[in-house]
CSV table of C-alpha atoms and ligand atoms in Angstrom, one decimal:
chain,number,residue,atom,x,y,z
A,1,MET,CA,-24.4,-105.6,-74.3
A,2,THR,CA,-22.0,-107.5,-73.1
A,3,ASP,CA,-22.0,-110.3,-69.8
A,4,HIS,CA,-18.7,-110.2,-67.8
A,5,SER,CA,-20.4,-111.8,-65.0
A,6,THR,CA,-20.5,-114.7,-63.1
A,7,PRO,CA,-21.7,-116.9,-59.8
A,8,ASP,CA,-18.9,-116.2,-57.9
A,9,ARG,CA,-18.6,-112.4,-59.3
A,10,PRO,CA,-21.8,-110.7,-60.5
A,11,ALA,CA,-21.3,-107.7,-61.9
A,12,PRO,CA,-23.1,-104.2,-60.3
A,13,GLU,CA,-25.1,-102.3,-61.7
A,14,LEU,CA,-24.7,-99.1,-63.4
A,15,PHE,CA,-26.4,-95.7,-62.9
A,16,THR,CA,-28.9,-97.1,-60.0
A,17,TRP,CA,-29.3,-94.6,-56.8
A,18,GLU,CA,-26.2,-96.5,-54.6
A,19,PHE,CA,-24.0,-96.2,-57.7
A,20,ALA,CA,-24.3,-92.2,-57.4
A,21,SER,CA,-23.6,-92.1,-54.2
A,22,ASP,CA,-20.4,-94.1,-54.7
A,23,PRO,CA,-19.4,-95.8,-58.0
A,24,TYR,CA,-16.7,-96.6,-56.9
A,25,PRO,CA,-16.9,-100.1,-56.0
A,26,ALA,CA,-18.6,-100.8,-59.5
A,27,TYR,CA,-15.5,-98.9,-61.4
A,28,ALA,CA,-13.0,-101.6,-59.6
A,29,TRP,CA,-15.0,-104.1,-60.4
A,30,LEU,CA,-14.9,-102.4,-63.7
A,31,ARG,CA,-11.3,-102.4,-64.1
A,32,GLU,CA,-11.1,-105.8,-62.7
A,33,HIS,CA,-13.4,-107.8,-64.9
A,34,ALA,CA,-15.0,-105.6,-68.1
A,35,PRO,CA,-12.1,-103.0,-68.7
A,36,VAL,CA,-13.7,-101.3,-71.8
A,37,HIS,CA,-17.5,-103.1,-71.0
A,38,ARG,CA,-20.6,-102.5,-73.5
A,39,THR,CA,-23.3,-101.2,-71.4
A,40,ARG,CA,-27.3,-99.4,-71.8
A,41,LEU,CA,-27.4,-96.1,-70.6
A,42,PRO,CA,-29.8,-94.3,-68.8
A,43,SER,CA,-31.1,-92.2,-72.1
A,44,GLY,CA,-30.8,-95.9,-74.2
A,45,VAL,CA,-27.9,-95.1,-76.0
A,46,GLU,CA,-25.6,-98.5,-75.8
A,47,ALA,CA,-22.0,-97.1,-75.1
A,48,TRP,CA,-18.4,-98.5,-73.9
A,49,LEU,CA,-17.3,-97.8,-70.8
A,50,VAL,CA,-13.3,-97.8,-69.9
A,51,THR,CA,-12.6,-97.5,-66.7
A,52,ARG,CA,-8.3,-98.8,-66.6
A,53,TYR,CA,-5.6,-95.6,-66.4
A,54,ALA,CA,-3.6,-97.2,-69.1
A,55,ASP,CA,-6.4,-97.1,-71.3
A,56,ALA,CA,-8.4,-94.6,-70.5
A,57,LYS,CA,-5.1,-92.0,-71.7
A,58,GLN,CA,-4.6,-93.7,-75.0
A,59,ALA,CA,-8.5,-93.3,-75.7
A,60,LEU,CA,-8.0,-89.7,-75.1
A,61,ALA,CA,-5.5,-89.1,-77.5
A,62,ASP,CA,-6.4,-91.4,-80.2
A,63,PRO,CA,-7.6,-89.1,-83.1
A,64,ARG,CA,-9.5,-92.2,-84.7
A,65,LEU,CA,-11.9,-91.5,-81.5
A,66,SER,CA,-13.8,-88.2,-82.6
A,67,LYS,CA,-15.8,-85.3,-80.6
A,68,ASN,CA,-18.2,-84.7,-83.6
A,69,PRO,CA,-22.2,-86.4,-82.6
A,70,ALA,CA,-22.3,-86.5,-86.3
A,71,HIS,CA,-20.3,-90.1,-86.2
A,72,HIS,CA,-22.4,-90.9,-83.8
A,73,ASP,CA,-24.1,-94.9,-85.1
A,74,GLU,CA,-27.4,-93.9,-83.9
A,75,PRO,CA,-29.7,-97.0,-84.7
A,76,ALA,CA,-33.6,-95.1,-85.9
A,77,HIS,CA,-35.5,-96.5,-83.0
A,78,ALA,CA,-33.4,-93.8,-80.6
A,79,LYS,CA,-33.1,-91.2,-82.9
A,80,GLY,CA,-33.6,-87.8,-81.3
A,81,LYS,CA,-34.1,-89.8,-77.8
A,82,THR,CA,-29.9,-90.0,-76.7
A,83,GLY,CA,-29.9,-87.1,-74.7
A,84,ILE,CA,-26.3,-86.6,-76.5
A,85,PRO,CA,-25.0,-83.0,-76.2
A,86,GLY,CA,-25.5,-81.3,-79.4
A,87,GLU,CA,-26.7,-84.0,-81.2
A,88,ARG,CA,-30.3,-83.2,-81.9
A,89,LYS,CA,-30.5,-80.4,-84.6
A,90,ALA,CA,-31.8,-78.0,-82.4
A,91,GLU,CA,-28.8,-78.0,-80.1
A,92,LEU,CA,-25.8,-78.5,-82.6
A,93,MET,CA,-23.7,-76.0,-82.7
A,94,THR,CA,-19.5,-75.3,-82.7
A,95,HIS,CA,-18.2,-75.4,-79.8
A,96,LEU,CA,-14.4,-77.0,-78.6
A,97,LEU,CA,-16.3,-80.2,-76.5
A,98,ASN,CA,-17.6,-81.5,-79.9
A,99,ILE,CA,-15.9,-80.2,-82.9
A,100,ASP,CA,-11.7,-82.4,-84.4
A,101,PRO,CA,-9.0,-80.9,-85.9
A,102,PRO,CA,-8.3,-78.5,-88.0
A,103,ASP,CA,-11.3,-76.5,-86.3
A,104,HIS,CA,-10.8,-77.4,-83.7
A,105,THR,CA,-6.8,-76.5,-83.2
A,106,ARG,CA,-7.9,-72.5,-84.7
A,107,LEU,CA,-10.9,-71.9,-82.4
A,108,ARG,CA,-8.7,-73.7,-79.5
A,109,ARG,CA,-5.7,-71.0,-80.5
A,110,LEU,CA,-7.5,-68.4,-80.6
A,111,VAL,CA,-9.5,-68.6,-77.7
A,112,SER,CA,-6.2,-69.7,-75.5
A,113,LYS,CA,-4.3,-66.7,-76.8
A,114,ALA,CA,-7.8,-64.8,-74.6
A,115,PHE,CA,-7.0,-67.0,-71.9
A,116,THR,CA,-3.6,-66.8,-70.5
A,117,PRO,CA,-2.3,-67.9,-67.3
A,118,ARG,CA,-1.7,-64.3,-66.8
A,119,ARG,CA,-5.3,-63.3,-67.2
A,120,VAL,CA,-5.6,-65.6,-65.1
A,121,ALA,CA,-3.3,-65.0,-62.4
A,122,GLU,CA,-4.3,-61.1,-62.6
A,123,PHE,CA,-7.8,-62.5,-61.6
A,124,ALA,CA,-6.2,-63.6,-58.5
A,125,PRO,CA,-8.1,-60.9,-55.9
A,126,ARG,CA,-11.2,-60.7,-57.2
A,127,VAL,CA,-12.1,-64.6,-56.6
A,128,GLN,CA,-10.7,-63.8,-52.9
A,129,GLU,CA,-13.1,-60.7,-53.0
A,130,LEU,CA,-16.0,-63.3,-54.5
A,131,ALA,CA,-14.9,-66.0,-51.7
A,132,ASP,CA,-15.0,-63.8,-48.8
A,133,ASP,CA,-18.2,-61.9,-49.9
A,134,LEU,CA,-19.8,-64.9,-49.9
A,135,ILE,CA,-18.6,-66.2,-47.3
A,136,GLY,CA,-19.5,-63.1,-45.4
A,137,ARG,CA,-22.9,-63.5,-46.1
A,138,PHE,CA,-23.9,-66.6,-43.9
A,139,ALA,CA,-20.6,-66.5,-41.5
A,140,GLY,CA,-22.9,-64.8,-38.4
A,141,THR,CA,-25.3,-67.8,-39.1
A,142,GLY,CA,-23.2,-70.9,-37.7
A,143,SER,CA,-24.3,-73.2,-40.3
A,144,ALA,CA,-24.1,-73.3,-43.8
A,145,ASP,CA,-25.4,-75.0,-47.3
A,146,LEU,CA,-22.1,-74.5,-48.9
A,147,ILE,CA,-23.4,-76.3,-52.1
A,148,HIS,CA,-26.1,-73.3,-52.7
A,149,GLU,CA,-24.5,-70.7,-50.3
A,150,PHE,CA,-20.8,-71.5,-51.2
A,151,ALA,CA,-20.0,-73.7,-54.5
A,152,PHE,CA,-22.6,-72.5,-56.8
A,153,PRO,CA,-22.3,-69.0,-57.2
A,154,LEU,CA,-18.6,-68.2,-56.3
A,155,PRO,CA,-17.4,-69.7,-60.3
A,156,ILE,CA,-21.0,-68.4,-62.1
A,157,TYR,CA,-19.7,-64.6,-60.4
A,158,ALA,CA,-16.2,-65.6,-61.3
A,159,ILE,CA,-16.8,-66.7,-65.1
A,160,CYS,CA,-19.2,-63.9,-65.9
A,161,ASP,CA,-16.7,-61.1,-64.3
A,162,LEU,CA,-13.5,-62.9,-66.7
A,163,LEU,CA,-16.1,-63.3,-69.8
A,164,GLY,CA,-17.0,-59.2,-69.1
A,165,VAL,CA,-20.7,-59.8,-67.9
A,166,PRO,CA,-21.7,-56.3,-66.8
A,167,ARG,CA,-22.3,-56.6,-62.6
A,168,GLU,CA,-26.0,-55.9,-62.8
A,169,ASP,CA,-26.5,-58.7,-65.1
A,170,GLN,CA,-24.7,-61.5,-63.5
A,171,ASP,CA,-27.7,-63.0,-61.0
A,172,ASP,CA,-29.6,-63.8,-64.6
A,173,PHE,CA,-26.6,-65.7,-65.2
A,174,ARG,CA,-27.2,-66.9,-61.6
A,175,ASP,CA,-30.6,-68.0,-62.3
A,176,TRP,CA,-30.0,-69.7,-66.0
A,177,ALA,CA,-27.1,-71.6,-64.5
A,178,GLY,CA,-29.2,-72.4,-62.0
A,179,MET,CA,-32.2,-74.2,-63.8
A,180,MET,CA,-29.8,-76.1,-65.7
A,181,ILE,CA,-27.6,-77.3,-62.6
A,182,ARG,CA,-31.2,-78.4,-60.9
A,183,HIS,CA,-31.9,-80.3,-64.1
A,184,GLY,CA,-28.9,-82.4,-64.7
A,185,GLY,CA,-28.0,-79.9,-67.9
A,186,GLY,CA,-30.2,-81.6,-70.0
A,187,PRO,CA,-31.3,-80.1,-73.3
A,188,ARG,CA,-35.3,-80.0,-71.9
A,189,GLY,CA,-38.0,-77.7,-71.0
A,190,GLY,CA,-36.7,-75.0,-68.9
A,191,VAL,CA,-33.4,-75.6,-69.2
A,192,ALA,CA,-33.4,-75.8,-73.2
A,193,ARG,CA,-35.5,-72.3,-72.2
A,194,SER,CA,-32.0,-71.2,-69.9
A,195,VAL,CA,-29.3,-72.2,-72.6
A,196,LYS,CA,-31.8,-70.3,-75.1
A,197,LYS,CA,-31.7,-66.9,-73.1
A,198,MET,CA,-27.9,-67.6,-72.5
A,199,ARG,CA,-27.1,-67.9,-75.9
A,200,GLY,CA,-28.8,-65.4,-76.9
A,201,TYR,CA,-27.5,-62.8,-74.1
A,202,LEU,CA,-24.2,-63.6,-74.7
A,203,ALA,CA,-24.9,-63.2,-79.1
A,204,ASP,CA,-26.0,-59.5,-78.1
A,205,LEU,CA,-22.8,-58.7,-75.6
A,206,ILE,CA,-20.9,-59.9,-78.4
A,207,HIS,CA,-22.4,-57.0,-80.8
A,208,ARG,CA,-22.4,-54.6,-78.1
A,209,LYS,CA,-18.8,-54.8,-77.4
A,210,ARG,CA,-18.1,-55.4,-80.6
A,211,ALA,CA,-19.1,-51.7,-81.2
A,212,ALA,CA,-17.5,-50.0,-78.6
A,213,LEU,CA,-14.6,-51.8,-78.7
A,214,PRO,CA,-11.0,-48.7,-78.7
A,215,PRO,CA,-8.1,-49.8,-80.6
A,216,GLU,CA,-5.9,-50.8,-78.0
A,217,PRO,CA,-6.6,-53.6,-75.3
A,218,GLY,CA,-6.3,-51.9,-72.1
A,219,PRO,CA,-5.4,-53.5,-68.7
A,220,GLY,CA,-7.5,-56.2,-67.2
A,221,GLU,CA,-9.6,-55.9,-70.4
A,222,ASP,CA,-11.7,-59.0,-70.5
A,223,LEU,CA,-12.6,-62.5,-72.1
A,224,ILE,CA,-15.1,-61.3,-74.8
A,225,SER,CA,-13.8,-58.1,-76.2
A,226,GLY,CA,-10.4,-60.3,-76.8
A,227,LEU,CA,-11.9,-62.2,-78.6
A,228,ILE,CA,-13.3,-60.3,-80.6
A,229,ARG,CA,-9.9,-58.8,-81.0
A,230,ALA,CA,-8.8,-62.2,-81.8
A,231,SER,CA,-11.4,-62.6,-84.0
A,232,ASP,CA,-10.2,-59.1,-86.2
A,233,HIS,CA,-7.3,-60.0,-86.6
A,234,GLY,CA,-7.3,-61.9,-89.3
A,235,GLU,CA,-8.1,-64.9,-87.5
A,236,HIS,CA,-11.2,-65.7,-88.9
A,237,LEU,CA,-13.8,-66.7,-85.8
A,238,THR,CA,-17.1,-65.1,-86.6
A,239,GLU,CA,-19.9,-63.7,-83.8
A,240,ASN,CA,-21.7,-67.1,-83.9
A,241,GLU,CA,-18.4,-69.1,-82.8
A,242,ALA,CA,-17.6,-66.2,-80.4
A,243,ALA,CA,-21.1,-66.7,-78.5
A,244,ALA,CA,-20.6,-70.4,-78.7
A,245,MET,CA,-16.9,-69.9,-77.2
A,246,ALA,CA,-18.4,-68.2,-75.1
A,247,PHE,CA,-21.1,-70.3,-74.0
A,248,ILE,CA,-18.5,-73.0,-73.6
A,249,LEU,CA,-16.9,-71.6,-71.0
A,250,LEU,CA,-19.3,-70.9,-69.4
A,251,PHE,CA,-21.0,-74.2,-69.9
A,252,ALA,CA,-17.4,-76.1,-69.1
A,253,GLY,CA,-16.1,-73.7,-66.3
A,254,PHE,CA,-19.2,-73.7,-63.9
A,255,GLU,CA,-20.9,-76.9,-62.9
A,256,THR,CA,-17.5,-78.6,-62.4
A,257,THR,CA,-16.2,-75.8,-60.6
A,258,VAL,CA,-19.1,-76.3,-58.6
A,259,ASN,CA,-18.5,-79.4,-57.6
A,260,LEU,CA,-14.8,-79.4,-57.0
A,261,ILE,CA,-15.2,-77.1,-54.4
A,262,GLY,CA,-18.3,-78.9,-52.8
A,263,ASN,CA,-16.6,-83.3,-53.1
A,264,GLY,CA,-13.6,-81.4,-52.5
A,265,ALA,CA,-14.9,-79.8,-49.1
A,266,TYR,CA,-17.1,-83.0,-48.7
A,267,ALA,CA,-13.8,-85.1,-48.9
A,268,LEU,CA,-12.0,-83.3,-46.1
A,269,LEU,CA,-14.6,-83.2,-43.5
A,270,THR,CA,-15.0,-86.7,-43.8
A,271,HIS,CA,-11.3,-87.5,-43.6
A,272,PRO,CA,-10.3,-85.1,-39.8
A,273,GLY,CA,-6.9,-86.3,-39.8
A,274,GLN,CA,-6.5,-85.0,-43.1
A,275,ARG,CA,-7.8,-81.6,-43.4
A,276,ASP,CA,-5.8,-81.3,-40.1
A,277,ARG,CA,-3.1,-81.3,-41.4
A,278,LEU,CA,-4.1,-78.6,-44.6
A,279,GLN,CA,-5.5,-76.6,-41.7
A,280,THR,CA,-2.0,-76.4,-39.8
A,281,SER,CA,0.0,-76.1,-42.8
A,282,LEU,CA,-2.6,-73.1,-43.8
A,283,ALA,CA,-2.4,-71.5,-40.4
A,284,ALA,CA,2.0,-71.6,-40.6
A,285,GLY,CA,1.4,-69.4,-44.2
A,286,GLU,CA,2.3,-72.2,-46.4
A,287,ARG,CA,0.6,-73.0,-49.8
A,288,ALA,CA,2.7,-76.6,-51.0
A,289,LEU,CA,-0.2,-78.5,-49.8
A,290,LEU,CA,-3.6,-76.5,-50.2
A,291,GLU,CA,-1.4,-76.9,-54.3
A,292,THR,CA,-1.0,-81.3,-54.3
A,293,GLY,CA,-3.8,-80.8,-52.0
A,294,VAL,CA,-6.2,-79.6,-54.1
A,295,GLU,CA,-4.7,-82.2,-57.7
A,296,GLU,CA,-5.6,-84.9,-54.9
A,297,LEU,CA,-9.5,-83.9,-54.5
A,298,LEU,CA,-9.6,-83.8,-58.0
A,299,ARG,CA,-8.1,-87.1,-58.3
A,300,TYR,CA,-9.5,-89.0,-55.4
A,301,ASP,CA,-13.2,-87.7,-56.5
A,302,GLY,CA,-13.2,-84.9,-59.2
A,303,PRO,CA,-16.4,-83.5,-60.4
A,304,VAL,CA,-16.2,-85.2,-64.3
A,305,GLU,CA,-17.1,-88.4,-64.0
A,306,MET,CA,-16.8,-89.7,-67.4
A,307,ALA,CA,-15.2,-87.6,-70.2
A,308,THR,CA,-17.6,-85.8,-72.9
A,309,TRP,CA,-18.6,-88.3,-75.5
A,310,ARG,CA,-16.2,-89.4,-78.4
A,311,PHE,CA,-17.4,-91.8,-81.2
A,312,ALA,CA,-15.4,-94.5,-82.8
A,313,THR,CA,-14.7,-93.0,-86.8
A,314,ARG,CA,-13.6,-96.6,-87.7
A,315,PRO,CA,-12.8,-99.8,-86.1
A,316,LEU,CA,-10.2,-100.0,-83.3
A,317,SER,CA,-9.1,-101.9,-80.2
A,318,ILE,CA,-8.8,-100.5,-76.7
A,319,GLY,CA,-7.4,-102.8,-74.1
A,320,GLY,CA,-7.8,-105.5,-75.8
A,321,GLN,CA,-11.2,-105.1,-76.6
A,322,ASP,CA,-12.9,-104.0,-80.7
A,323,ILE,CA,-14.8,-101.5,-81.2
A,324,ALA,CA,-17.1,-100.8,-83.9
A,325,ALA,CA,-17.3,-97.4,-85.8
A,326,GLY,CA,-20.6,-95.4,-85.1
A,327,ASP,CA,-19.5,-96.8,-81.4
A,328,PRO,CA,-19.7,-94.0,-78.3
A,329,VAL,CA,-16.6,-94.1,-76.3
A,330,LEU,CA,-17.0,-93.0,-72.6
A,331,VAL,CA,-14.3,-92.3,-71.0
A,332,VAL,CA,-14.4,-93.1,-67.3
A,333,LEU,CA,-11.9,-90.2,-65.4
A,334,ALA,CA,-13.4,-90.9,-62.1
A,335,ALA,CA,-12.2,-95.1,-62.5
A,336,ALA,CA,-9.6,-94.2,-64.3
A,337,ASP,CA,-8.0,-92.2,-61.6
A,338,ARG,CA,-8.3,-95.1,-59.1
A,339,ASP,CA,-6.2,-97.3,-60.6
A,340,PRO,CA,-3.9,-99.4,-58.5
A,341,GLU,CA,-2.2,-99.6,-61.6
A,342,ARG,CA,-1.2,-96.0,-62.0
A,343,PHE,CA,-1.9,-94.9,-58.2
A,344,ALA,CA,-0.2,-96.3,-54.9
A,345,ASP,CA,-3.3,-96.6,-52.4
A,346,PRO,CA,-6.4,-95.5,-55.3
A,347,ASP,CA,-9.0,-95.5,-52.6
A,348,THR,CA,-6.5,-93.5,-50.0
A,349,LEU,CA,-6.7,-89.6,-49.7
A,350,ASP,CA,-3.5,-88.4,-49.5
A,351,LEU,CA,-2.9,-84.5,-49.3
A,352,SER,CA,0.4,-85.2,-49.9
A,353,ARG,CA,0.5,-87.1,-52.8
A,354,ARG,CA,2.8,-86.2,-54.9
A,355,ASP,CA,2.5,-88.0,-58.2
A,356,SER,CA,-1.1,-85.3,-59.7
A,357,GLN,CA,-0.9,-86.8,-63.2
A,358,HIS,CA,-4.2,-87.6,-62.7
A,359,LEU,CA,-6.9,-87.5,-65.5
A,360,GLY,CA,-9.2,-85.6,-63.8
A,361,TYR,CA,-9.0,-82.1,-66.4
A,362,GLY,CA,-8.8,-85.1,-69.6
A,363,HIS,CA,-6.0,-85.2,-71.7
A,364,GLY,CA,-4.8,-84.6,-74.7
A,365,ILE,CA,-6.0,-82.1,-77.3
A,366,HIS,CA,-8.7,-81.6,-75.8
A,367,TYR,CA,-7.4,-81.0,-72.3
A,368,CYS,CA,-9.0,-78.6,-69.8
A,369,LEU,CA,-8.6,-75.1,-71.5
A,370,GLY,CA,-9.7,-73.5,-67.8
A,371,ALA,CA,-7.6,-75.9,-65.6
A,372,PRO,CA,-5.7,-72.5,-64.1
A,373,LEU,CA,-9.0,-71.2,-63.3
A,374,ALA,CA,-10.6,-73.7,-61.7
A,375,ARG,CA,-7.4,-74.4,-59.7
A,376,LEU,CA,-7.4,-71.2,-58.3
A,377,GLU,CA,-10.8,-70.5,-57.7
A,378,GLY,CA,-11.0,-74.4,-55.8
A,379,GLN,CA,-7.5,-73.5,-53.4
A,380,THR,CA,-9.2,-70.4,-52.8
A,381,ALA,CA,-12.6,-71.5,-51.7
A,382,LEU,CA,-11.5,-74.6,-49.9
A,383,ALA,CA,-8.0,-71.6,-48.1
A,384,THR,CA,-11.2,-69.4,-47.4
A,385,LEU,CA,-13.7,-72.0,-45.2
A,386,LEU,CA,-11.2,-73.2,-43.5
A,387,THR,CA,-9.3,-70.4,-42.6
A,388,ARG,CA,-12.6,-68.8,-41.9
A,389,PHE,CA,-14.6,-71.6,-40.0
A,390,PRO,CA,-11.7,-73.7,-37.8
A,391,ASP,CA,-14.0,-75.6,-36.6
A,392,LEU,CA,-16.5,-76.2,-40.0
A,393,ARG,CA,-18.4,-78.8,-39.3
A,394,LEU,CA,-20.4,-81.6,-41.5
A,395,ALA,CA,-24.4,-80.9,-40.1
A,396,ALA,CA,-25.9,-84.0,-41.8
A,397,ASP,CA,-25.2,-88.1,-41.8
A,398,PRO,CA,-23.1,-88.4,-45.0
A,399,ALA,CA,-25.8,-91.6,-46.0
A,400,GLU,CA,-28.3,-88.8,-46.3
A,401,LEU,CA,-26.7,-87.1,-48.5
A,402,ARG,CA,-28.1,-87.4,-52.2
A,403,TRP,CA,-25.7,-87.0,-55.7
A,404,ARG,CA,-27.2,-85.8,-57.9
A,405,GLY,CA,-27.2,-88.6,-60.8
A,406,GLY,CA,-25.9,-87.1,-64.4
A,407,LEU,CA,-23.6,-88.8,-66.2
A,408,ILE,CA,-20.3,-86.3,-67.2
A,409,MET,CA,-20.3,-84.7,-63.4
A,410,ARG,CA,-20.7,-85.7,-60.0
A,411,GLY,CA,-21.3,-84.0,-57.1
A,412,LEU,CA,-23.9,-83.5,-54.4
A,413,ARG,CA,-26.8,-81.6,-54.6
A,414,THR,CA,-26.3,-80.0,-50.8
A,415,LEU,CA,-23.9,-80.1,-49.0
A,416,PRO,CA,-25.0,-79.0,-44.9
A,417,VAL,CA,-22.2,-77.5,-42.4
A,418,SER,CA,-22.1,-75.6,-39.5
A,419,PHE,CA,-19.7,-73.8,-37.0
A,420,THR,CA,-19.0,-70.9,-34.3
A,421,PRO,CA,-20.4,-68.5,-35.8
A,422,VAL,CA,-18.1,-65.2,-36.6
A,423,PRO,CA,-18.8,-61.6,-37.1
B,501,HEM,C1,-11.9,-79.5,-71.1
B,501,HEM,C2,-12.4,-80.9,-66.2
B,501,HEM,C3,-13.0,-76.0,-65.1
B,501,HEM,C4,-13.0,-74.9,-69.9
B,501,HEM,C5,-12.5,-80.5,-69.9
B,501,HEM,C6,-12.2,-81.5,-69.9
B,501,HEM,C7,-12.3,-81.9,-68.8
B,501,HEM,C8,-12.3,-80.8,-68.2
B,501,HEM,C9,-11.9,-83.2,-67.8
B,501,HEM,C10,-11.8,-82.4,-71.3
B,501,HEM,C11,-13.0,-83.3,-71.8
B,501,HEM,C12,-12.7,-83.9,-72.7
B,501,HEM,O1,-12.3,-84.8,-73.0
B,501,HEM,O2,-13.9,-85.0,-72.9
B,501,HEM,C13,-12.6,-79.9,-65.1
B,501,HEM,C14,-12.5,-79.9,-64.1
B,501,HEM,C15,-13.0,-78.4,-64.2
B,501,HEM,C16,-12.9,-77.4,-65.1
B,501,HEM,C17,-12.2,-80.6,-63.4
B,501,HEM,C18,-12.9,-78.3,-62.5
B,501,HEM,C19,-12.1,-78.3,-61.2
B,501,HEM,C20,-13.0,-75.6,-66.1
B,501,HEM,C21,-13.3,-74.3,-66.2
B,501,HEM,C22,-13.1,-73.7,-67.3
B,501,HEM,C23,-13.2,-74.8,-68.1
B,501,HEM,C24,-12.9,-73.1,-65.2
B,501,HEM,C25,-13.6,-72.1,-68.3
B,501,HEM,C26,-13.5,-70.9,-67.4
B,501,HEM,C27,-13.0,-76.1,-70.7
B,501,HEM,C28,-13.5,-75.9,-72.0
B,501,HEM,C29,-12.9,-77.3,-72.3
B,501,HEM,C30,-12.6,-78.3,-71.1
B,501,HEM,C31,-13.2,-75.0,-72.9
B,501,HEM,C32,-12.8,-78.1,-73.9
B,501,HEM,C33,-11.3,-77.9,-74.9
B,501,HEM,C34,-11.4,-78.2,-75.7
B,501,HEM,O3,-12.1,-79.6,-76.2
B,501,HEM,O4,-10.3,-78.5,-76.2
B,501,HEM,N1,-12.4,-79.7,-68.7
B,501,HEM,N2,-13.0,-78.4,-66.1
B,501,HEM,N3,-13.2,-75.9,-67.6
B,501,HEM,N4,-12.8,-77.3,-70.5
B,501,HEM,FE1,-12.9,-77.3,-68.2
């Protein structure tokens, strides 16, 4: 590990409880004094943290940084203990986030066909219905935990609908996903069992849908049917790959969106001036501030704190720092998006900020495939909350709120709120 601290500027401690609550001062220090910093992660693995915007953007698009964990030069003593997703044999599966071109290009093309912006736009009324329904369950009570009662169920039901998971099975998904989110997504114990159940269910669903697929696509055909159709039309997609694809859509699109809604609502509740502006603009029937606002919330405190793992396939240099082949690299999106070299007043939340080139959805060939769906869900969820509950307020001291201490994701465990009950 490199120690960049001096008596005048001691290095901040990373991955502590304080860090999980507010990592931004530590990121400011790293950007300034050790922008490409080798550190030991809680799992014991040593990795490079990249914190400046320009370096982060370059690293995200650098073909010498592979997504395939087989390139990790794992020291013998750490074998199997790293917690790097997909690294342990039992968890190995092929999906977009752990493969490189040309396989990545082929699979991404296939799923993009089934996941078009049109399909997402057609889905808007359903997302609104989901938001209204979930809010209806607690609107008369005057209080709620916005994470458990709203931010958590909304994305899981939305993705299940999009994939074509029948409604009667969706509560099983909610429970499996709840297990994954509660335990930080690591592939252990109950989490591994939930992942296994989900994958088994999806494999079976794909099998059943393939058998019953009509010759021509009907209106509003679900995504799994679209994937099967794409694979049946001359392009190669095995049933296993289709199941892994459905799984990664769930996995990548679920906790991220929970945290977009949770972190976003929290930021609005703790910035009353910004929230008033948004409420006034929504009351006037405008959408412009909502659209720039959700992008700004992603920049200011986005759900993905660090992009998923990358591994150097050969020696390279990032921001003047030499990186050896086999070294893991973590691009810290949350730090890059607060870089004063890139954003004016980066620590200020400004919902009308026009410069929305943040890295919250990543960059390059792995740029978030679900960004249009995430935007739709984030905008619908936050607008509906503020419209239904004009006096929505935080019902806890911000200092007492607990943040999940995961590596990749940033989000609240609970978000208690109160409001005047509405019928
Ligand atoms: C990839 C962020 C929602 C599906 C990514 C990446 C980021 C990201 C940062 C790139 C990771 C990397 O390069 O290591 C987010 C955020 C979301 C969100 C902040 C919500 C606010 C969704 C949704 C879906 C989704 C709703 C789908 C239903 C994916 C997929 C990839 C991905 C499939 C992998 C793409 C590839 O490797 O080619 N996302 N995501 N995401 N996201 Fe999202």
